[in-house]
Amino acid sequence: MNERHGAPWLAPLCWGILLVGGCLLMRFLEAPLRLVEPDSRAVVFERVDLLTLLGRHLLVVSVAALLSVVVGVVAAIAVTREKGRDFLPLVAQVASMGQTFPPVAVLALAVPVLGFGTVPIIVALMLYGLLPVVRNTLAGIEGIDPAVREAARGMGMTSRQILRQVELPLASPVIVAGIRTSVTINIATAALGATVGASNLGEPIIAGIVNGNTAYIVQGAVLIALLALTVDSLFGWLAPGHTG
Amino acid sequence: MIELIGVSKRFGDSLAVNNISLKVASGEFCCLVGTSGCGKSTTLRMINRLIEHSDGEIHIDQQPIRSFREEVLRRRIGYAIQSTGLFPHWTVARNIGLVPRLLKWSQAAVDARVEELMALLRLDMAEFAGKYPHQLSGGQAQRVGVARALAADPDILLMDEPFGALDPITRENLQLELRDLQARLGKTIVFVTHDMDEALRLADHLVVMHEGQVVQQGHPLELLREPANEFVTSLLGGEDRGLKEAALLPVSERMVPLGVGGVARDRIVQTASLRDALSMMLWRRVERLAVVDDEDIPIGELSFRRLVGARGHE
């Protein structure tokens, strides 16, 4: 994607309008939905207001994202410090292996431990979202030219000054890319929360699957996709550019 | 003044630097030379505590370096390295002003100092101040690196093969400028290199290291004339030593003042080296050169016999 050309705020704005518009105006789309699902009595999901579901979805994802960013960045910084170096290989390995673990499995494992509802889904999302954040923060910090760090030390900067003025700014494009991946994945993964009793945009999908109503599934899927696109393009607009 | 007394550095079981003692007087240009892995960089980095020494003592102006906090010590010692280590996300001006800002100078003082240093290192303020390191050539980046090292006006400058990655012409220019800068500013410089010509060109005090130990140290001419062993001889260029020595001696050293015989046609300035004079003789196929001063006025004559230092009258 190349949001840097033209008006960079245009993409998130368009996706955002489509998303909110979709939530508000879904009930007027009965005709096209009828095409997808001609047999069912109802084709518009009306059990819960879609905007409310969107709000809950965003809340769950934001809380989980905030937690994974804080925990992930702090953990990655900790293991790249001199004192935490011993844990670096372990954390790096877990972070890259964890990525291969399917999110459904994370949820499946989280429910027996944490029960049903919104809390387990937040925890599962946070754990799953942690991995790209940790991996990218590590890659960002470890990817800094060793000469730069050497010079920073040689000039007499303290460890804290090096972290804040050199390492974090230089690693930030990579870290933000990790957060972007984490959040985008979690927007989709959060939908699975509906299977364990969390109420969000996954609810129409699950209801559709249970009742054999494809129209419900389409509504949920389209809205989640629009949300993912909105948030992703927001990152594209706000993320720091890759400076050389 | 920097003084190393019986300093050693162990990494695990291996001894990177083995009991070296070294004194660098104030205003002296000291070059550490040796093959890769001889411990010269380690020695340099022990002086600003980027590497902690295992044994012995290191003093700066009679004070042991461990009596300072690391950062405080480093802020009063300039440091320049081969790969420059400029911060890629900062402009040239901001990079240069780093140490003054760490020392909490006022913004106005930092700006003034940056301007002064850019002029000193011939970096055009208007052109370079706002550029980022990736927009600079190797030579320009190294100038910025040296400017940054000099920013807080430290008495001591540590340089780790700063010109090692530059092309020969840029390297020679920077060597000459550094030599000139040192003469003007009177800094104490410790300079690590494996390039013997560079070391001979720059050093007042040459320290040859091998396998973690100092093999020989002294004035470059002293080492050239009386190398301590085979290793120093080969490092100094073996049979090339004659030319290397000639490169260190000015024409004025061997010329005969004007008044003896006629004036030769080919001219050379008195500050040129004997090596240049020899080269000119070979090139022009002559045995005599007229020696002139800076204003191109003949002041003497140099014959081939005098140049090679043959004894007796010609």
XYZ file of C-alpha atoms in Angstrom, chain A residues 145 147-159 161 165-166 169-170 243-244, chain B residues 45 48 50 71 74-75 79 81 83-90 98-99 102 134 148:
42
model
C 24.130 -0.496 13.478
C 28.687 1.448 15.458
C 25.856 3.821 16.351
C 25.519 2.302 19.800
C 29.288 2.246 20.222
C 29.483 5.930 19.304
C 26.588 6.775 21.611
C 28.395 5.097 24.515
C 31.699 6.611 23.517
C 30.194 10.105 23.505
C 29.106 9.614 27.095
C 25.381 8.985 26.792
C 23.831 7.052 29.670
C 21.985 3.803 28.964
C 19.676 8.360 27.012
C 17.255 9.144 22.041
C 18.834 6.498 19.839
C 13.579 6.332 17.614
C 15.640 4.179 15.261
C 14.020 7.090 7.215
C 17.415 5.972 6.079
C 38.861 1.598 24.247
C 37.505 5.823 27.800
C 34.301 1.294 26.740
C 29.752 9.044 31.274
C 33.709 9.931 28.171
C 32.195 13.383 27.775
C 35.992 9.655 20.299
C 35.624 5.575 14.877
C 32.324 3.644 10.705
C 31.604 7.108 12.211
C 28.573 5.863 14.159
C 26.672 9.032 13.291
C 23.044 8.850 14.383
C 21.114 8.217 11.169
C 17.959 9.915 12.445
C 19.708 13.154 13.374
C 25.560 15.873 20.864
C 28.151 16.124 23.633
C 24.732 16.132 27.082
C 23.112 8.880 4.614
C 31.393 15.605 16.887
